[in-house]
mmCIF file of C-alpha atoms and ligand atoms in Angstrom:
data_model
loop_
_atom_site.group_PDB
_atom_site.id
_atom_site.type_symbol
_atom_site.label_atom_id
_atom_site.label_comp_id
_atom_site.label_asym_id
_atom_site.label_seq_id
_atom_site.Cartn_x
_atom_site.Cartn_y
_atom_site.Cartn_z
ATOM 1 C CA UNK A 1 -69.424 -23.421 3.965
ATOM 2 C CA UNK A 2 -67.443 -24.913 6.859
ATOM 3 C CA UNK A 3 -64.776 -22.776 8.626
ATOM 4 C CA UNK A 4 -61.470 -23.870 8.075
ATOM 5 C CA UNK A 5 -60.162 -23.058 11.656
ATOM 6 C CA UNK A 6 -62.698 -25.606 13.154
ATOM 7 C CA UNK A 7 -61.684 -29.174 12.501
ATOM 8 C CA UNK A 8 -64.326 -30.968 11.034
ATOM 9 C CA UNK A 9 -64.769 -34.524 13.198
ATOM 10 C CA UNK A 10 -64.382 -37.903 11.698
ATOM 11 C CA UNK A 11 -67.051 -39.614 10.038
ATOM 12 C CA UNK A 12 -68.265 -42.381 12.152
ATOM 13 C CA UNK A 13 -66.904 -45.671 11.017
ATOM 14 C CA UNK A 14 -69.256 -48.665 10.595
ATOM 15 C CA UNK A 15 -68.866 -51.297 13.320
ATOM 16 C CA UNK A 16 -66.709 -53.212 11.130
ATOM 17 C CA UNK A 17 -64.159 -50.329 10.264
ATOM 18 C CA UNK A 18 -65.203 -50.546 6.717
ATOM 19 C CA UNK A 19 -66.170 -47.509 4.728
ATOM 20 C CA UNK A 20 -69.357 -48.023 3.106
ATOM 21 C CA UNK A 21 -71.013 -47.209 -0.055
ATOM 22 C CA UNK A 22 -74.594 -47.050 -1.642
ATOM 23 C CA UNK A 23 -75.008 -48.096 -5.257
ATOM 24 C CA UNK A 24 -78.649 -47.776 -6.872
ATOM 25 C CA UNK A 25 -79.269 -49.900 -9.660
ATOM 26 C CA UNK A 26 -77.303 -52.354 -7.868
ATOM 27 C CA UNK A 27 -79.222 -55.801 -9.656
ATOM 28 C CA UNK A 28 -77.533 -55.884 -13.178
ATOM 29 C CA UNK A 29 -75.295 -54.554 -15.273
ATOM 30 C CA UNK A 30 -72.591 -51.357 -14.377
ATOM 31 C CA UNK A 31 -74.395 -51.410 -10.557
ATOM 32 C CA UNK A 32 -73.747 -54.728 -10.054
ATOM 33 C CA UNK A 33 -70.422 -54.513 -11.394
ATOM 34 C CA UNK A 34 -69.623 -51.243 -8.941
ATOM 35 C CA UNK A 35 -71.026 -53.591 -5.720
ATOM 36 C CA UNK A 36 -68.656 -56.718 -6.675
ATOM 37 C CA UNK A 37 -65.156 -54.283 -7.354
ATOM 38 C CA UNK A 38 -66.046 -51.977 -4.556
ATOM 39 C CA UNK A 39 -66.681 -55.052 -2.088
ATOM 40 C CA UNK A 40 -63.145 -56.302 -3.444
ATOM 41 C CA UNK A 41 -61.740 -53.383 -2.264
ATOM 42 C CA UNK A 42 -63.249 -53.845 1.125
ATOM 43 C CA UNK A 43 -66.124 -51.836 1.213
ATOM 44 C CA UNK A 44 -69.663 -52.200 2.749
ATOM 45 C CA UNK A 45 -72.676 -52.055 0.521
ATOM 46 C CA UNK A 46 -76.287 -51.010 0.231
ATOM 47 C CA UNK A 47 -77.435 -52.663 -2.735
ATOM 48 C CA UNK A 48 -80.896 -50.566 -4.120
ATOM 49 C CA UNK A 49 -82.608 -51.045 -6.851
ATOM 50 C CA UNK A 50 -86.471 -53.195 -7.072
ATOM 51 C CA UNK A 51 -85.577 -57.149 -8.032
ATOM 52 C CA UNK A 52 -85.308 -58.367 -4.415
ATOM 53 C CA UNK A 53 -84.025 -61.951 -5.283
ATOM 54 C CA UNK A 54 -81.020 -60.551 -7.508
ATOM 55 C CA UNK A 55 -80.041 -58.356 -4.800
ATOM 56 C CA UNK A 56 -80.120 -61.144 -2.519
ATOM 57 C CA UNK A 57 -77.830 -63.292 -4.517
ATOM 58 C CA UNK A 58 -75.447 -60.472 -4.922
ATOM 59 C CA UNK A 59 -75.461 -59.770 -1.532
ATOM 60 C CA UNK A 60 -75.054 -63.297 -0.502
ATOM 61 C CA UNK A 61 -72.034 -63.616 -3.186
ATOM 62 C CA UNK A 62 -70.172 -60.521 -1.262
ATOM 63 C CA UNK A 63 -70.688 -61.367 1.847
ATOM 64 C CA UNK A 64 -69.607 -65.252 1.465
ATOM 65 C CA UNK A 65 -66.430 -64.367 -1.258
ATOM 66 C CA UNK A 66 -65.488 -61.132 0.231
ATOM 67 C CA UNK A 67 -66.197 -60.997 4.002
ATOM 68 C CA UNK A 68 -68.185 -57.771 3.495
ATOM 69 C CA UNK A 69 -71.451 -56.220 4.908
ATOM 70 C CA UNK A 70 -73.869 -56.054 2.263
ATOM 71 C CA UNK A 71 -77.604 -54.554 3.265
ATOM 72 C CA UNK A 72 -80.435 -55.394 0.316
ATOM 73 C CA UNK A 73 -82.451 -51.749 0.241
ATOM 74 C CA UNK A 74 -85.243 -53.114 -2.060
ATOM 75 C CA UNK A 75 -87.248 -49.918 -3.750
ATOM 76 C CA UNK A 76 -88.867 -48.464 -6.428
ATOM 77 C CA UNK A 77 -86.665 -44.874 -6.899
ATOM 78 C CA UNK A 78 -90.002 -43.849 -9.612
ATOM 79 C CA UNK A 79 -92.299 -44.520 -6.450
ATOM 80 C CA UNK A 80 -92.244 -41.227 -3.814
ATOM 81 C CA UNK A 81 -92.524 -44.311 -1.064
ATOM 82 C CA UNK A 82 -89.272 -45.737 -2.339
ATOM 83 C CA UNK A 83 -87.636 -43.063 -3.000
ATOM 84 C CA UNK A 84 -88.532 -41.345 0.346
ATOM 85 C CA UNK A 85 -87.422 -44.648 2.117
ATOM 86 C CA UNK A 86 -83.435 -44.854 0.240
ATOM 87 C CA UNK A 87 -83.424 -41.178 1.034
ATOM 88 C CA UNK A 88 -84.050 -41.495 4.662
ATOM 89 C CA UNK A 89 -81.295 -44.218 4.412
ATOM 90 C CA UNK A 90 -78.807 -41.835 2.402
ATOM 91 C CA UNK A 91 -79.359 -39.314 5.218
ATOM 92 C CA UNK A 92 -79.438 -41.174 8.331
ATOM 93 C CA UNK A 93 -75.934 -43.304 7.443
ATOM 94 C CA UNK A 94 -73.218 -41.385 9.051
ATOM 95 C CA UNK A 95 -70.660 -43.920 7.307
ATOM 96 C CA UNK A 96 -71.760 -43.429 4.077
ATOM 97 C CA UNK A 97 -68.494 -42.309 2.636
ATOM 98 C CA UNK A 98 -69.743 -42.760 -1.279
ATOM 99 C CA UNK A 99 -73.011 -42.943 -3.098
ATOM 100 C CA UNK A 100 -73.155 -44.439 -6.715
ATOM 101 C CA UNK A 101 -76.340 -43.001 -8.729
ATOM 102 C CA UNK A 102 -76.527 -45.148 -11.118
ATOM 103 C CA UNK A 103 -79.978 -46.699 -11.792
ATOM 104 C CA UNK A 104 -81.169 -45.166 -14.645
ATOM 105 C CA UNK A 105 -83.136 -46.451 -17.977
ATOM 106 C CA UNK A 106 -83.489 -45.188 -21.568
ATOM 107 C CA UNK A 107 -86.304 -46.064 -24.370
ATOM 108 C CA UNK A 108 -85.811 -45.152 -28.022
ATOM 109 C CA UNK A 109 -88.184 -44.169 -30.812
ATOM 110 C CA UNK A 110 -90.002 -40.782 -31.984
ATOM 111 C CA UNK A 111 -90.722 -39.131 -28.769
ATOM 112 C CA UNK A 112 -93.937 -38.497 -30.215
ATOM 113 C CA UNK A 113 -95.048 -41.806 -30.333
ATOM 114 C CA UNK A 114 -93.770 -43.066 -27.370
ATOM 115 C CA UNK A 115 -95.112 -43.763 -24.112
ATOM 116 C CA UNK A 116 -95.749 -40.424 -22.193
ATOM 117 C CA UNK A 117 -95.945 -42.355 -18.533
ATOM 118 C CA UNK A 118 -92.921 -43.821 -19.691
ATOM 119 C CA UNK A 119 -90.936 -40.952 -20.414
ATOM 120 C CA UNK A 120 -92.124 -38.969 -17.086
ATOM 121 C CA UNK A 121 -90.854 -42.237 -15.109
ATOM 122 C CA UNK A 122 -87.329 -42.187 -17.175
ATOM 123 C CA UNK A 123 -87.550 -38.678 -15.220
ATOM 124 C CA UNK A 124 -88.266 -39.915 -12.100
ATOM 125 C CA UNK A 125 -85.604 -42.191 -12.345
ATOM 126 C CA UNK A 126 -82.590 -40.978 -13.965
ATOM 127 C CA UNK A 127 -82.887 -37.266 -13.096
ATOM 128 C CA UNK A 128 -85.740 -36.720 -9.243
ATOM 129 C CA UNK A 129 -84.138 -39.653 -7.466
ATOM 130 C CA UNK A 130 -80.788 -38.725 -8.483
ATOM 131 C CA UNK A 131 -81.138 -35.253 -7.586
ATOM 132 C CA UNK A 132 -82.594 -35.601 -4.308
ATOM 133 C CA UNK A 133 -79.995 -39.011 -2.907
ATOM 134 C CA UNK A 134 -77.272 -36.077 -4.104
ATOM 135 C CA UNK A 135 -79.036 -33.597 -2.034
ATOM 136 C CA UNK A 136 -79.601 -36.061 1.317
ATOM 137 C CA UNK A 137 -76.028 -37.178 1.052
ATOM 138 C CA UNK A 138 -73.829 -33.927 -0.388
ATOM 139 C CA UNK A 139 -74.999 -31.716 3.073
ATOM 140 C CA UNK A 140 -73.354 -34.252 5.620
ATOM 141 C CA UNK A 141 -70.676 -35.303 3.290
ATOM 142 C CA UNK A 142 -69.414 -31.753 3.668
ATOM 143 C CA UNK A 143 -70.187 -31.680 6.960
ATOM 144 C CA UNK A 144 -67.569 -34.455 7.260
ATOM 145 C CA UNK A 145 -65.187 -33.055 4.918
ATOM 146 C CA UNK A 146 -65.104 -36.282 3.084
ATOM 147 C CA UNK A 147 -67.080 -37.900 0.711
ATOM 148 C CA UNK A 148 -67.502 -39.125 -2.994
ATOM 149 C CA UNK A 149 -70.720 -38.801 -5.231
ATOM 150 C CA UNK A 150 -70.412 -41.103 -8.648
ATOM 151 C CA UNK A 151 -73.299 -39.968 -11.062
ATOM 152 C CA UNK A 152 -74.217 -42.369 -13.840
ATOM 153 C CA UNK A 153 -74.476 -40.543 -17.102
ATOM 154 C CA UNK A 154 -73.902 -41.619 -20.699
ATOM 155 C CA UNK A 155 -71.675 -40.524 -23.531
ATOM 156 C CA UNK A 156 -74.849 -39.316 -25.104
ATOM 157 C CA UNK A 157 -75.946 -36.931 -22.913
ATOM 158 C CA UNK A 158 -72.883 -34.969 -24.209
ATOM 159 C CA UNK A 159 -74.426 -34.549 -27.826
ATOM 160 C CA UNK A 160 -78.379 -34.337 -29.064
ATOM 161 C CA UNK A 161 -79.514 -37.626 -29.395
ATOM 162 C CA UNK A 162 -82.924 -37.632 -31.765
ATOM 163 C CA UNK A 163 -84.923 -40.785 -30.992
ATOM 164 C CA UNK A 164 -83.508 -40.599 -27.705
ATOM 165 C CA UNK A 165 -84.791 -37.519 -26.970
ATOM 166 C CA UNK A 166 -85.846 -38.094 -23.500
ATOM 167 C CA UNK A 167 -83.329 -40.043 -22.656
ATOM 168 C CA UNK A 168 -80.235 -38.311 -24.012
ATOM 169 C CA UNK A 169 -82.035 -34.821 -21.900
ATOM 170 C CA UNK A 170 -82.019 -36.724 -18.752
ATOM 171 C CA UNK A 171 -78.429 -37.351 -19.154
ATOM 172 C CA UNK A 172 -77.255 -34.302 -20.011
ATOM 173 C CA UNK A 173 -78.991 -33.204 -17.177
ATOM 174 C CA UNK A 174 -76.673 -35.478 -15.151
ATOM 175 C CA UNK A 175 -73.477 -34.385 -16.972
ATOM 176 C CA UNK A 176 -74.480 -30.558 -16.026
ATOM 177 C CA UNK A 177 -76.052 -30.799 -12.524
ATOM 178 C CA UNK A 178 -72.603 -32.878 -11.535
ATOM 179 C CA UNK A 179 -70.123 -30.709 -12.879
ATOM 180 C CA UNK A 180 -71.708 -27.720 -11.347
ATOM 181 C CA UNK A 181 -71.805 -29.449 -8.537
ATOM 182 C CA UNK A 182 -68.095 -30.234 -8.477
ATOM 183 C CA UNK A 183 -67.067 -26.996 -8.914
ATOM 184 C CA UNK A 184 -69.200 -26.405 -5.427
ATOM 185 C CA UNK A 185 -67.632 -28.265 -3.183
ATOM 186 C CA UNK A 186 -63.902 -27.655 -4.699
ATOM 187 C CA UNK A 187 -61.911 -27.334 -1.315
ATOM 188 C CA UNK A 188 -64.361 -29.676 0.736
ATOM 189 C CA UNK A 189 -62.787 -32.421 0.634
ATOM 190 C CA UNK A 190 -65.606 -33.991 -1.050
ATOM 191 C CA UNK A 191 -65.678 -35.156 -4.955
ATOM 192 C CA UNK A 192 -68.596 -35.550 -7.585
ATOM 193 C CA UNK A 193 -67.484 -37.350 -10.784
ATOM 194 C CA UNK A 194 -70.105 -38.176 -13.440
ATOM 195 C CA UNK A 195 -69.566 -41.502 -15.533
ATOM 196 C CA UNK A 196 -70.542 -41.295 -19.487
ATOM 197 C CA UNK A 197 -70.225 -44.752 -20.646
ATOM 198 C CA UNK A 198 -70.450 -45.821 -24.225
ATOM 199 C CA UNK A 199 -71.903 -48.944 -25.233
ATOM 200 C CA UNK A 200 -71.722 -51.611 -22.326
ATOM 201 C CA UNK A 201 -73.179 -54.950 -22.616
ATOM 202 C CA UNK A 202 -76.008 -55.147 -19.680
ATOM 203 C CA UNK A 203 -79.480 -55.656 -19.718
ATOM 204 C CA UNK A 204 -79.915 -51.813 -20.787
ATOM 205 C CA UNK A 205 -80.113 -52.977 -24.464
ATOM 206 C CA UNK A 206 -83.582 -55.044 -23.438
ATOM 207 C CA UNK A 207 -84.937 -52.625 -21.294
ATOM 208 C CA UNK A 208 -84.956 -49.727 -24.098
ATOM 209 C CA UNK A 209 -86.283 -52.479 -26.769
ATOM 210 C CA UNK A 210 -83.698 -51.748 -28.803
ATOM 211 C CA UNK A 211 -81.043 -54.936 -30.208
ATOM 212 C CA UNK A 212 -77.787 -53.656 -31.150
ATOM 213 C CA UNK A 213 -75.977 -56.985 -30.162
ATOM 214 C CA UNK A 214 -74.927 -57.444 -34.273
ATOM 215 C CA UNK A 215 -72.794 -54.484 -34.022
ATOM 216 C CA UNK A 216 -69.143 -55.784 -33.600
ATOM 217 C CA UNK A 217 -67.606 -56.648 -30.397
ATOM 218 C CA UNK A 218 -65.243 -53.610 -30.488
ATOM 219 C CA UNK A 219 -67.895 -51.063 -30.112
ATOM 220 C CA UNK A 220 -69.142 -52.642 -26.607
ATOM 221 C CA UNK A 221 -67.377 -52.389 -23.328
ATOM 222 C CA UNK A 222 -68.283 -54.555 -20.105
ATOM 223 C CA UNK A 223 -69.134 -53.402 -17.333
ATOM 224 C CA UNK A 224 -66.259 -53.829 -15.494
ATOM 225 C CA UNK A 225 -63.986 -51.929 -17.480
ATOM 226 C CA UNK A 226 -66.409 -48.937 -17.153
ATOM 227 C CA UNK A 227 -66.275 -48.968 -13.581
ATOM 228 C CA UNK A 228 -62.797 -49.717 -13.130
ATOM 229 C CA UNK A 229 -62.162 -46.643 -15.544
ATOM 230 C CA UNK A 230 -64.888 -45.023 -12.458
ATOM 231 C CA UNK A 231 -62.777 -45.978 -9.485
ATOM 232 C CA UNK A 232 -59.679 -44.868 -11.378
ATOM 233 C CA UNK A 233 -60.969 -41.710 -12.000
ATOM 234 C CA UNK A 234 -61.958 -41.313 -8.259
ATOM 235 C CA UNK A 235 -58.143 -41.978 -7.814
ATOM 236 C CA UNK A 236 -57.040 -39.160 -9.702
ATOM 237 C CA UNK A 237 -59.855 -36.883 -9.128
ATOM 238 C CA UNK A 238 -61.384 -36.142 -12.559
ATOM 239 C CA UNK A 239 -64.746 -35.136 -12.813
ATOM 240 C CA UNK A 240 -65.779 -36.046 -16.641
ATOM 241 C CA UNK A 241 -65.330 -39.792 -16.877
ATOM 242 C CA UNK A 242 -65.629 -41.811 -20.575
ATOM 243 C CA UNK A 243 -64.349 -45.397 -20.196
ATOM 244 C CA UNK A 244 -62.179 -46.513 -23.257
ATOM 245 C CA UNK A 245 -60.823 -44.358 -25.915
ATOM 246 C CA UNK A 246 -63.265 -45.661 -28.614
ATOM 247 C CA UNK A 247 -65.571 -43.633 -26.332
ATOM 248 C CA UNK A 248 -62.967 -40.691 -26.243
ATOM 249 C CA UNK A 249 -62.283 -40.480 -29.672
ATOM 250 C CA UNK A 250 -65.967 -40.255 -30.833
ATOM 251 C CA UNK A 251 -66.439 -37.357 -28.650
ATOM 252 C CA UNK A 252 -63.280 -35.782 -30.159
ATOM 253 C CA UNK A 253 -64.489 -35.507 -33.277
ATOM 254 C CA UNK A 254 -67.791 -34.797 -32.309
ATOM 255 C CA UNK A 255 -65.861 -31.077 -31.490
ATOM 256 C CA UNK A 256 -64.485 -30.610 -34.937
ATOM 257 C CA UNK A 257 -67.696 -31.858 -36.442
ATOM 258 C CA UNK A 258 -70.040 -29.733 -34.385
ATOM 259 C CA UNK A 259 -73.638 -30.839 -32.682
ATOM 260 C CA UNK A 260 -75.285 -29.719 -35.966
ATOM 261 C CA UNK A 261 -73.562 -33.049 -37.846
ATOM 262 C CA UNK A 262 -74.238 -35.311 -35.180
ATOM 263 C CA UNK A 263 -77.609 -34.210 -34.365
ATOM 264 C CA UNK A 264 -78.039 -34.607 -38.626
ATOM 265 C CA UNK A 265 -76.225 -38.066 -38.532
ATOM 266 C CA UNK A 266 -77.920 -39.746 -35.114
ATOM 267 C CA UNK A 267 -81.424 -38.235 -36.848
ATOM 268 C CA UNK A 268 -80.743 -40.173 -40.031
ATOM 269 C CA UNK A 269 -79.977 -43.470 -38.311
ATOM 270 C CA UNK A 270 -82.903 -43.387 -36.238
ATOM 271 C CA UNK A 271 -85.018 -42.504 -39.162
ATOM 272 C CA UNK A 272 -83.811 -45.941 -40.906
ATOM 273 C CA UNK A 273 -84.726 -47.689 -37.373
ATOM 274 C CA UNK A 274 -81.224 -48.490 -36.599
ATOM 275 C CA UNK A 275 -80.791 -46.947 -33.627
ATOM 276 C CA UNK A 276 -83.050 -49.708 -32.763
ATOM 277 C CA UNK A 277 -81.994 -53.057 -34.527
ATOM 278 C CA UNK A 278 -78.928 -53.740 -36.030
HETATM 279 P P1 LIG B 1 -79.245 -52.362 -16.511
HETATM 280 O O1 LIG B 1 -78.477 -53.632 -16.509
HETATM 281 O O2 LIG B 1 -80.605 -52.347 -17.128
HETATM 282 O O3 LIG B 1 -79.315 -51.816 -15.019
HETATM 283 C C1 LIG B 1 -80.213 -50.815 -14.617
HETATM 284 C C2 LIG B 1 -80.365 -50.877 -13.109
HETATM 285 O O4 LIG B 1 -81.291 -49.847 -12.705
HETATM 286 C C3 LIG B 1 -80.937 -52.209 -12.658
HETATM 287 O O5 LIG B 1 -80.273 -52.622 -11.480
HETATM 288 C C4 LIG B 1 -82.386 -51.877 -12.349
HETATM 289 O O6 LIG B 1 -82.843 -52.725 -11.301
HETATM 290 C C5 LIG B 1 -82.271 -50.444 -11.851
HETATM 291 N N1 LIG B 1 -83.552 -49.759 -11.954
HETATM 292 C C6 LIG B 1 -84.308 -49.589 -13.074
HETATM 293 N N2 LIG B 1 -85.459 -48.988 -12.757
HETATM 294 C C7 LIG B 1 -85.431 -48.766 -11.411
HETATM 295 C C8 LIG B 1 -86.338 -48.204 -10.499
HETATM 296 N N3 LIG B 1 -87.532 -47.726 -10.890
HETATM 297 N N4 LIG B 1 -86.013 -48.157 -9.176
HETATM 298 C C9 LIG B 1 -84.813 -48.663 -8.765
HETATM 299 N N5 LIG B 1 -83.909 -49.196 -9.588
HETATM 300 C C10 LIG B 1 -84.215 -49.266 -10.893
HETATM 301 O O7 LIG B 1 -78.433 -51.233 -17.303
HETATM 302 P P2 LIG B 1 -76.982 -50.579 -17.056
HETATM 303 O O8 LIG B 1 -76.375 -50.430 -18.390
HETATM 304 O O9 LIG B 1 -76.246 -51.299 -15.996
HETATM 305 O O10 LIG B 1 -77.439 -49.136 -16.557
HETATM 306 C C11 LIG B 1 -76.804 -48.481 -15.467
HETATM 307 C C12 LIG B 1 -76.656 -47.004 -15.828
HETATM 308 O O11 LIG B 1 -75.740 -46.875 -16.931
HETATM 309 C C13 LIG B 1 -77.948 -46.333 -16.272
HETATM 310 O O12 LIG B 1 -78.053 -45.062 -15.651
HETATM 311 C C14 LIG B 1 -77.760 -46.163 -17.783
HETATM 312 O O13 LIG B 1 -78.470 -45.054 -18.287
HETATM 313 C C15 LIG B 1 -76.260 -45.966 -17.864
HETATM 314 N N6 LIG B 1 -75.651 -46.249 -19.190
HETATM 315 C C16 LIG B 1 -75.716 -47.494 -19.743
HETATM 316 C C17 LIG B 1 -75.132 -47.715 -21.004
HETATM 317 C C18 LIG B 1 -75.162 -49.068 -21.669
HETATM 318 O O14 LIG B 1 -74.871 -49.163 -22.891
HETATM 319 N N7 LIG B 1 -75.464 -50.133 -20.965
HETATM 320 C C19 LIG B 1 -74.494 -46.656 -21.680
HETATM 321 C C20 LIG B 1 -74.451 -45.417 -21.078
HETATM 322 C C21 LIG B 1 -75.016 -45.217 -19.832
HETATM 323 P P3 LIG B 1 -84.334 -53.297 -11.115
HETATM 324 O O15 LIG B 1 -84.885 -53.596 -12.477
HETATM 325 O O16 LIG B 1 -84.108 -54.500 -10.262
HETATM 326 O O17 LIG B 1 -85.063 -52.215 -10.395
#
C-alpha cells in the first residue's frame, strides 16, 4: 500500500492529452458499444478482441467521426500468445487510465453433453484473461493513484443457472473476484465496478446457439443503454452494476424467492429446451 505522505506522480498523459482506455471484446456488441461512447467522450482506445477487419472499421469510424486515437490489438485472449501479448500491452501503457474486460462468451445445454474444449476455453476467456489484464493493470493503477477497472459480468452469475452451468460459474466468478477486489483498493483512488447485464441484443445470442429473439422486445436491452448505465455508474462510484430495472427487479425477487426457486425454475426451462429457442 502506498504511503499517504508521499505524493504519488501523475500518470503520464498520451501525446495527445487524452486519457486512454482498453476494451477487450471490442468487435461487436457491449465492447463495441463501450469503444464508440468512450471515444465520444474523448478517449483513446485499444480495441482487442480476434476479427481484425471489424476492429479496423471501428477504429477507422473513431478516428474519422471523433478525432480520437484508436490502436487495433488483434488477439486471441484463449491463446497464452495472445493473451501474453494484450498483457504486455496492459502493463507497459503508462496512460492506461481504464481497462474494460469485457470479452467473454457463454454456450448452453447439459454440461454433460457439451463440448469439454469448449467449456475450458469459456474459462480461458471469461475468467484467466480477465484475471491476469486485472492483475497487469491494478499494480500500476495504484501506483498512480488513479485508475478504473470495468469487469463484464452478467445478471446470471448472481443466481445458479442450470444449462448454463459453465457459464453462469464463470460469471459469478467475475461478480466475486471484482467486488473483493473493490473493497482492496478502497482509499486508492482507483475503482473496480463489475457490469451484470440482462438480456442485450448482440451477437452473444449466436455465439451460445441459443435463439431467444421471439421473446418480446421489453425483455432485451441494447447495448448502449448497458454501457451508458456502466459509465454512469463509474460516475457515482458503485461497484454492482445491472442496467435497467427489468434487470433490477428480477434480482429483487430472486431474494424473497431464494436460489432454491430459481435454481428449480431456470432447471425446468432448460429441461423443455427453452433456454435455448423461444
Ligand atoms: P458479442 O457481441 O458476442 O461480443 C463478444 C466479444 O468478445 C466479441 O468482440 C468477440 O470478438 C470477443 N471475443 C470472443 N472470444 C474471444 C477471444 N477468444 N479472444 C478475444 N476476444 C474474444 O457479445 P456481447 O453480448 O457483446 O458480450 C460482451 C460481454 O457481455 C460478454 O462477457 C458476455 O458474457 C456479457 N453479457 C452479455 C449478455 C447478452 O445478453 N448479450 C448478457 C450478460 C452478459 P471476436 O469474435 O472478434 O474475437
Amino acid at each position: 500500500m502506498s504511503d499517504p505522505a508521499i505524493p504519488t506522480p501523475a500518470p503520464e498523459a498520451t501525446p495527445s492529452g487524452r486519457r486512454r482506455a482498453l476494451v477487450t471484446g471490442a468487435s461487436s456488441g457491449i465492447g463495441a458499444a463501450y469503444a464508440r461512447r468512450l471515444a465520444a467522450d474523448d478517449w483513446d482506445l485499444v480495441l482487442v478482441a480476434r476479427r481484425v477487419p471489424e476492429l479496423e472499421a471501428l477504429a477507422g469510424e473513431l478516428e474519422e467521426r471523433r478525432g480520437v486515437g484508436a490502436e487495433v490489438l488483434a488477439a486471441d485472449l484463449t491463446d497464452p500468445d495472445g493473451l501474453g501479448r494484450v498483457e504486455q500491452r496492459v502493463r507497459d501503457d503508462p496512460a492506461l487510465e481504464l481497462l474494460v474486460n469485457n470479452a467473454g462468451f457463454g454456450t448452453t445445454g447439459p454440461f454433460h453433453e457439451s463440448d469439454l474444449a469448449r467449456q475450458t476455453q469459456m474459462l480461458r476467456l471469461n475468467v484467466e484473461a480477465l484475471v491476469r489484464l486485472t492483475h497487469a493493470a491494478l499494480g500500476r493503477m495504484v501506483g498512480n493513484a488513479r485508475g478504473e477497472i470495468v469487469n463484464v459480468a452478467s445478471g446470471i452469475g448472481l443466481m445458479p443457472a442450470p444449462f448454463f452451468a459453465t457459464y453462469g460459474a464463470t460469471k459469478a466468478f467475475v461478480v466475486s473476484f471484482s467486488e473483493a477486489l473493490a473493497e482492496e483498493v478502497a482509499g486508492t483512488g482507483v475503482s473496480v465496478q463489475v457490469l451484470c447485464p440482462g438480456l442485450t441484443r448482440t451477437e452473444f445470442q449466436r455465439v451460445a446457439d441459443t435463439d431467444i429473439s421471439s421473446l418480446p422486445d421489453f425483455v432485451w436491452q441494447d447495448a448502449e443503454e448497458v454501457v451508458e448505465a456502466s459509465l454512469e455508474g463509474l460516475r457515482r462510484g458503485t461497484l454492482v452494476v445491472v442496467p435497467g430495472l427489468k434487470n433490477r427487479l428480477p434480482l429483487a425477487f430472486r431474494g424473497v424467492v431464494g436460489r432454491t426457486l430459481v435454481r428449480k425454475a431456470t432447471g425446468f426451462a432448460g429441461r423443455r429446451g427453452w433456454l435455448r429457442s423461444l
